Amino acid sequence: QKEVEQDPGPLSVPEGAIVSLNCTYSNSAFQYFMWYRQYSRKGPELLMYTYSSGNKEDGRFTAQVDKSSKYISLFIRDSQPSDSATYLCAMSGADKLIFGTGTRLQVFP
Amino acid sequence: DGGITQSPKYLFRKEGQNVTLSCEQNLNHDAMYWYRQDPGQGLRLIYYSQIVNDFQKGDIAEGYSVSREKKESFPLTVTSAQKNPTAFYLCASSIDRGPYNEQFFGPGTRLTVL
């Protein structure tokens, strides 16, 4: 079993839709949970991070962590074509990040 | 501007040749990382270094080598022993913040073996 599992997608939604991206993990020692966004042929960039369980909101983006279920989510409200990218979840281990495989999102006008 | 640079952006290599990918950062970060990205497989860690003159193998180190002679630089050599080197290679760096490990990525190098 992989340490981090992520729905691969691809996910195709119309502009304005609410998008839900999810990851599960197996290591209960993870404390920091991150979402990176990667545009095509570019390096990933950090979108949001959360510590332990709970929600964190930043504009149209909400990150949610449920440590009891070992489940994290990223919600995108009012999705835009500019949100089309691959979204990678990541968990902070002792000295490195463990990444999910990424979910490719396409938002069409 | 602070950031991470990788060069070249595209690289073509013949089978049997070694090739070195460059990664430089001016963020004054202690730690640097090399990842390989293949379609459907996410980011896989090749090597990482938390301090100058020291580095550790990641999950897929076979066929790769690195050096860390300067804080700013962490070059990756893809050797002829790497069976399937065609991939997108990403370099990253981070401040050592204990359990919180925000990594900043370079733009990547796409290596194609002909």
mmCIF file of C-alpha atoms in Angstrom:
data_model
loop_
_atom_site.group_PDB
_atom_site.id
_atom_site.type_symbol
_atom_site.label_atom_id
_atom_site.label_comp_id
_atom_site.label_asym_id
_atom_site.label_seq_id
_atom_site.Cartn_x
_atom_site.Cartn_y
_atom_site.Cartn_z
ATOM 1 C CA GLN A 1 0.000 0.000 0.000
ATOM 2 C CA LYS A 2 1.332 3.433 -0.938
ATOM 3 C CA GLU A 3 1.775 5.958 1.852
ATOM 4 C CA VAL A 4 -0.353 8.472 -0.047
ATOM 5 C CA GLU A 5 -3.165 7.653 -2.470
ATOM 6 C CA GLN A 6 -4.741 10.241 -4.724
ATOM 7 C CA ASP A 7 -7.592 9.970 -7.193
ATOM 8 C CA PRO A 8 -5.843 10.296 -10.556
ATOM 9 C CA GLY A 9 -8.678 11.881 -12.490
ATOM 10 C CA PRO A 10 -8.701 13.389 -14.970
ATOM 11 C CA LEU A 11 -11.519 15.585 -13.784
ATOM 12 C CA SER A 12 -13.373 17.777 -16.286
ATOM 13 C CA VAL A 13 -15.857 20.357 -14.984
ATOM 14 C CA PRO A 14 -17.657 23.423 -16.329
ATOM 15 C CA GLU A 15 -16.641 26.898 -15.240
ATOM 16 C CA GLY A 16 -18.276 27.860 -11.946
ATOM 17 C CA ALA A 17 -18.465 24.302 -10.603
ATOM 18 C CA ILE A 18 -17.304 23.259 -7.139
ATOM 19 C CA VAL A 19 -14.368 20.885 -7.371
ATOM 20 C CA SER A 20 -13.365 18.367 -4.725
ATOM 21 C CA LEU A 21 -9.899 16.816 -4.788
ATOM 22 C CA ASN A 22 -8.965 14.123 -2.297
ATOM 23 C CA CYS A 23 -6.106 12.104 -0.859
ATOM 24 C CA THR A 24 -5.836 9.350 1.707
ATOM 25 C CA TYR A 25 -2.729 8.415 3.634
ATOM 26 C CA SER A 26 -1.555 5.628 5.889
ATOM 27 C CA ASN A 27 1.060 7.179 8.189
ATOM 28 C CA SER A 28 -0.594 8.702 11.261
ATOM 29 C CA ALA A 29 2.638 10.573 12.099
ATOM 30 C CA PHE A 30 2.091 13.105 9.308
ATOM 31 C CA GLN A 31 1.359 16.539 10.755
ATOM 32 C CA TYR A 32 1.558 18.973 7.849
ATOM 33 C CA PHE A 33 -0.548 18.554 4.746
ATOM 34 C CA MET A 34 -0.009 20.509 1.567
ATOM 35 C CA TRP A 35 -1.548 21.051 -1.812
ATOM 36 C CA TYR A 36 0.638 21.949 -4.770
ATOM 37 C CA ARG A 37 -0.605 23.138 -8.138
ATOM 38 C CA GLN A 38 1.335 22.299 -11.284
ATOM 39 C CA TYR A 39 0.622 23.854 -14.649
ATOM 40 C CA SER A 40 1.603 21.923 -17.737
ATOM 41 C CA ARG A 41 5.389 21.662 -18.238
ATOM 42 C CA LYS A 42 6.088 23.772 -15.138
ATOM 43 C CA GLY A 43 7.314 23.060 -11.613
ATOM 44 C CA PRO A 44 4.748 22.656 -8.816
ATOM 45 C CA GLU A 45 3.952 25.638 -6.589
ATOM 46 C CA LEU A 46 2.555 25.523 -3.085
ATOM 47 C CA LEU A 47 -1.128 26.403 -2.988
ATOM 48 C CA MET A 48 -2.042 25.782 0.654
ATOM 49 C CA TYR A 49 -0.937 23.927 3.723
ATOM 50 C CA THR A 50 -2.692 22.890 6.915
ATOM 51 C CA TYR A 51 -1.443 21.641 10.238
ATOM 52 C CA SER A 52 -3.207 18.720 11.911
ATOM 53 C CA SER A 53 -6.981 18.416 11.557
ATOM 54 C CA GLY A 54 -9.324 21.191 10.537
ATOM 55 C CA ASN A 55 -10.121 23.552 7.708
ATOM 56 C CA LYS A 56 -8.209 26.399 6.129
ATOM 57 C CA GLU A 57 -9.657 28.825 3.630
ATOM 58 C CA ASP A 58 -7.911 31.075 1.126
ATOM 59 C CA GLY A 59 -10.165 32.830 -1.313
ATOM 60 C CA ARG A 60 -11.885 30.225 -3.471
ATOM 61 C CA PHE A 61 -9.795 27.409 -2.016
ATOM 62 C CA THR A 62 -10.498 25.406 1.149
ATOM 63 C CA ALA A 63 -8.208 22.700 2.487
ATOM 64 C CA GLN A 64 -9.644 20.156 4.879
ATOM 65 C CA VAL A 65 -7.867 17.538 6.990
ATOM 66 C CA ASP A 66 -9.512 14.671 8.862
ATOM 67 C CA LYS A 67 -6.739 12.901 10.739
ATOM 68 C CA SER A 68 -9.111 10.348 12.267
ATOM 69 C CA SER A 69 -9.970 9.110 8.763
ATOM 70 C CA LYS A 70 -6.522 9.890 7.301
ATOM 71 C CA TYR A 71 -8.233 11.876 4.572
ATOM 72 C CA ILE A 72 -7.511 15.301 3.136
ATOM 73 C CA SER A 73 -9.447 17.382 0.639
ATOM 74 C CA LEU A 74 -9.082 20.514 -1.422
ATOM 75 C CA PHE A 75 -12.247 22.311 -2.484
ATOM 76 C CA ILE A 76 -12.287 24.886 -5.248
ATOM 77 C CA ARG A 77 -15.357 27.101 -5.434
ATOM 78 C CA ASP A 78 -16.429 28.961 -8.567
ATOM 79 C CA SER A 79 -13.796 27.134 -10.607
ATOM 80 C CA GLN A 80 -12.168 29.042 -13.466
ATOM 81 C CA PRO A 81 -10.409 27.882 -16.647
ATOM 82 C CA SER A 82 -7.196 29.231 -15.078
ATOM 83 C CA ASP A 83 -7.569 26.534 -12.385
ATOM 84 C CA SER A 84 -6.858 23.881 -15.039
ATOM 85 C CA ALA A 85 -3.742 22.149 -13.756
ATOM 86 C CA THR A 86 -2.539 19.065 -11.932
ATOM 87 C CA TYR A 87 -3.074 19.194 -8.156
ATOM 88 C CA LEU A 88 -0.695 17.229 -5.950
ATOM 89 C CA CYS A 89 -1.267 16.524 -2.291
ATOM 90 C CA ALA A 90 1.815 16.168 -0.104
ATOM 91 C CA MET A 91 2.464 15.139 3.477
ATOM 92 C CA SER A 92 5.418 16.268 5.525
ATOM 93 C CA GLY A 93 7.549 13.421 6.841
ATOM 94 C CA ALA A 94 10.643 13.695 9.021
ATOM 95 C CA ASP A 95 12.920 15.215 6.377
ATOM 96 C CA LYS A 96 11.067 14.957 3.093
ATOM 97 C CA LEU A 97 7.667 15.311 1.489
ATOM 98 C CA ILE A 98 5.587 12.369 0.369
ATOM 99 C CA PHE A 99 3.561 13.268 -2.716
ATOM 100 C CA GLY A 100 0.385 11.845 -4.168
ATOM 101 C CA THR A 101 0.314 10.993 -7.858
ATOM 102 C CA GLY A 102 -1.642 14.136 -8.738
ATOM 103 C CA THR A 103 -5.138 14.800 -10.087
ATOM 104 C CA ARG A 104 -5.440 16.496 -13.440
ATOM 105 C CA LEU A 105 -8.230 19.081 -13.504
ATOM 106 C CA GLN A 106 -9.709 20.663 -16.613
ATOM 107 C CA VAL A 107 -12.190 23.526 -16.243
ATOM 108 C CA PHE A 108 -13.938 24.326 -19.490
ATOM 109 C CA PRO A 109 -15.684 27.654 -20.269
ATOM 110 C CA ASP B 1 14.616 37.791 -7.770
ATOM 111 C CA GLY B 2 15.096 34.791 -5.529
ATOM 112 C CA GLY B 3 14.368 31.403 -6.951
ATOM 113 C CA ILE B 4 15.517 28.104 -8.340
ATOM 114 C CA THR B 5 16.901 27.732 -11.820
ATOM 115 C CA GLN B 6 17.300 24.518 -13.760
ATOM 116 C CA SER B 7 19.132 24.102 -17.003
ATOM 117 C CA PRO B 8 18.743 23.137 -19.689
ATOM 118 C CA LYS B 9 14.968 23.155 -20.146
ATOM 119 C CA TYR B 10 15.135 20.349 -22.726
ATOM 120 C CA LEU B 11 17.913 17.797 -23.033
ATOM 121 C CA PHE B 12 18.461 15.015 -25.526
ATOM 122 C CA ARG B 13 20.867 12.198 -24.897
ATOM 123 C CA LYS B 14 21.990 9.153 -26.762
ATOM 124 C CA GLU B 15 21.804 5.806 -25.054
ATOM 125 C CA GLY B 16 24.955 4.999 -23.123
ATOM 126 C CA GLN B 17 25.867 8.615 -22.376
ATOM 127 C CA ASN B 18 26.001 10.253 -18.979
ATOM 128 C CA VAL B 19 24.343 13.651 -18.667
ATOM 129 C CA THR B 20 24.337 16.268 -15.904
ATOM 130 C CA LEU B 21 21.331 18.428 -15.012
ATOM 131 C CA SER B 22 21.994 21.731 -13.313
ATOM 132 C CA CYS B 23 20.095 23.133 -10.305
ATOM 133 C CA GLU B 24 20.947 26.431 -8.634
ATOM 134 C CA GLN B 25 19.113 28.330 -5.884
ATOM 135 C CA ASN B 26 19.651 31.780 -4.373
ATOM 136 C CA LEU B 27 17.092 31.397 -1.595
ATOM 137 C CA ASN B 28 19.761 30.524 0.972
ATOM 138 C CA HIS B 29 17.964 27.229 1.606
ATOM 139 C CA ASP B 30 19.806 24.445 3.365
ATOM 140 C CA ALA B 31 18.021 21.477 1.810
ATOM 141 C CA MET B 32 17.778 20.541 -1.858
ATOM 142 C CA TYR B 33 15.978 17.714 -3.633
ATOM 143 C CA TRP B 34 15.766 15.976 -6.975
ATOM 144 C CA TYR B 35 12.557 14.376 -8.215
ATOM 145 C CA ARG B 36 11.571 12.489 -11.284
ATOM 146 C CA GLN B 37 8.056 12.859 -12.684
ATOM 147 C CA ASP B 38 6.485 10.370 -15.073
ATOM 148 C CA PRO B 39 2.888 10.422 -16.310
ATOM 149 C CA GLY B 40 0.548 8.868 -13.743
ATOM 150 C CA GLN B 41 3.292 8.363 -11.152
ATOM 151 C CA GLY B 42 3.583 11.713 -9.436
ATOM 152 C CA LEU B 43 6.868 12.889 -7.987
ATOM 153 C CA ARG B 44 9.430 10.296 -7.002
ATOM 154 C CA LEU B 45 12.404 11.315 -4.872
ATOM 155 C CA ILE B 46 15.829 10.539 -6.342
ATOM 156 C CA TYR B 47 18.280 12.191 -3.930
ATOM 157 C CA TYR B 48 18.205 14.893 -1.308
ATOM 158 C CA SER B 49 20.738 16.916 0.629
ATOM 159 C CA GLN B 50 20.194 18.736 3.897
ATOM 160 C CA ILE B 51 23.660 20.225 4.173
ATOM 161 C CA VAL B 52 26.725 20.854 2.035
ATOM 162 C CA ASN B 53 28.888 17.769 1.358
ATOM 163 C CA ASP B 54 26.143 15.405 2.505
ATOM 164 C CA PHE B 55 23.282 13.752 0.649
ATOM 165 C CA GLN B 56 20.931 10.783 0.996
ATOM 166 C CA LYS B 57 19.340 8.384 -1.464
ATOM 167 C CA GLY B 58 15.667 8.745 -2.100
ATOM 168 C CA ASP B 59 13.276 6.087 -3.370
ATOM 169 C CA ILE B 60 14.734 5.674 -6.864
ATOM 170 C CA ALA B 61 18.471 6.520 -6.628
ATOM 171 C CA GLU B 62 19.768 3.697 -8.830
ATOM 172 C CA GLY B 63 21.425 5.013 -11.979
ATOM 173 C CA TYR B 64 21.770 8.565 -10.628
ATOM 174 C CA SER B 65 24.476 10.460 -8.765
ATOM 175 C CA VAL B 66 24.661 13.877 -7.123
ATOM 176 C CA SER B 67 27.117 16.223 -5.443
ATOM 177 C CA ARG B 68 26.654 19.114 -3.010
ATOM 178 C CA GLU B 69 29.888 21.093 -2.954
ATOM 179 C CA LYS B 70 28.156 24.456 -2.565
ATOM 180 C CA LYS B 71 24.992 25.440 -0.734
ATOM 181 C CA GLU B 72 23.542 26.991 -3.898
ATOM 182 C CA SER B 73 24.136 24.076 -6.246
ATOM 183 C CA PHE B 74 22.928 20.473 -6.441
ATOM 184 C CA PRO B 75 23.685 18.920 -9.853
ATOM 185 C CA LEU B 76 22.217 15.561 -10.843
ATOM 186 C CA THR B 77 24.030 13.143 -13.157
ATOM 187 C CA VAL B 78 21.953 10.604 -15.018
ATOM 188 C CA THR B 79 24.297 7.742 -15.778
ATOM 189 C CA SER B 80 24.155 5.103 -18.467
ATOM 190 C CA ALA B 81 23.111 2.647 -15.747
ATOM 191 C CA GLN B 82 19.680 4.285 -15.521
ATOM 192 C CA LYS B 83 17.480 1.948 -17.549
ATOM 193 C CA ASN B 84 14.696 4.343 -18.467
ATOM 194 C CA PRO B 85 15.898 7.929 -18.046
ATOM 195 C CA THR B 86 13.385 9.711 -20.262
ATOM 196 C CA ALA B 87 11.342 11.834 -17.825
ATOM 197 C CA PHE B 88 10.693 15.299 -16.430
ATOM 198 C CA TYR B 89 13.220 16.137 -13.683
ATOM 199 C CA LEU B 90 12.412 18.631 -10.944
ATOM 200 C CA CYS B 91 14.749 20.231 -8.444
ATOM 201 C CA ALA B 92 13.456 21.731 -5.204
ATOM 202 C CA SER B 93 14.813 23.428 -2.110
ATOM 203 C CA SER B 94 13.535 24.132 1.389
ATOM 204 C CA ILE B 95 14.496 25.883 4.596
ATOM 205 C CA ASP B 96 14.971 23.320 7.325
ATOM 206 C CA ARG B 97 11.840 23.984 9.367
ATOM 207 C CA GLY B 98 11.593 20.699 11.204
ATOM 208 C CA PRO B 99 8.371 18.815 10.455
ATOM 209 C CA TYR B 100 7.111 21.599 8.202
ATOM 210 C CA ASN B 101 8.886 21.143 4.905
ATOM 211 C CA GLU B 102 7.671 23.633 2.311
ATOM 212 C CA GLN B 103 9.565 22.968 -0.870
ATOM 213 C CA PHE B 104 10.061 25.436 -3.695
ATOM 214 C CA PHE B 105 10.462 23.974 -7.154
ATOM 215 C CA GLY B 106 12.411 24.907 -10.223
ATOM 216 C CA PRO B 107 10.888 24.906 -13.722
ATOM 217 C CA GLY B 108 12.151 21.418 -14.541
ATOM 218 C CA THR B 109 14.298 19.751 -17.205
ATOM 219 C CA ARG B 110 12.755 17.378 -19.720
ATOM 220 C CA LEU B 111 15.253 14.665 -20.611
ATOM 221 C CA THR B 112 14.735 12.519 -23.678
ATOM 222 C CA VAL B 113 16.933 9.577 -24.515
ATOM 223 C CA LEU B 114 17.144 8.901 -28.229
#
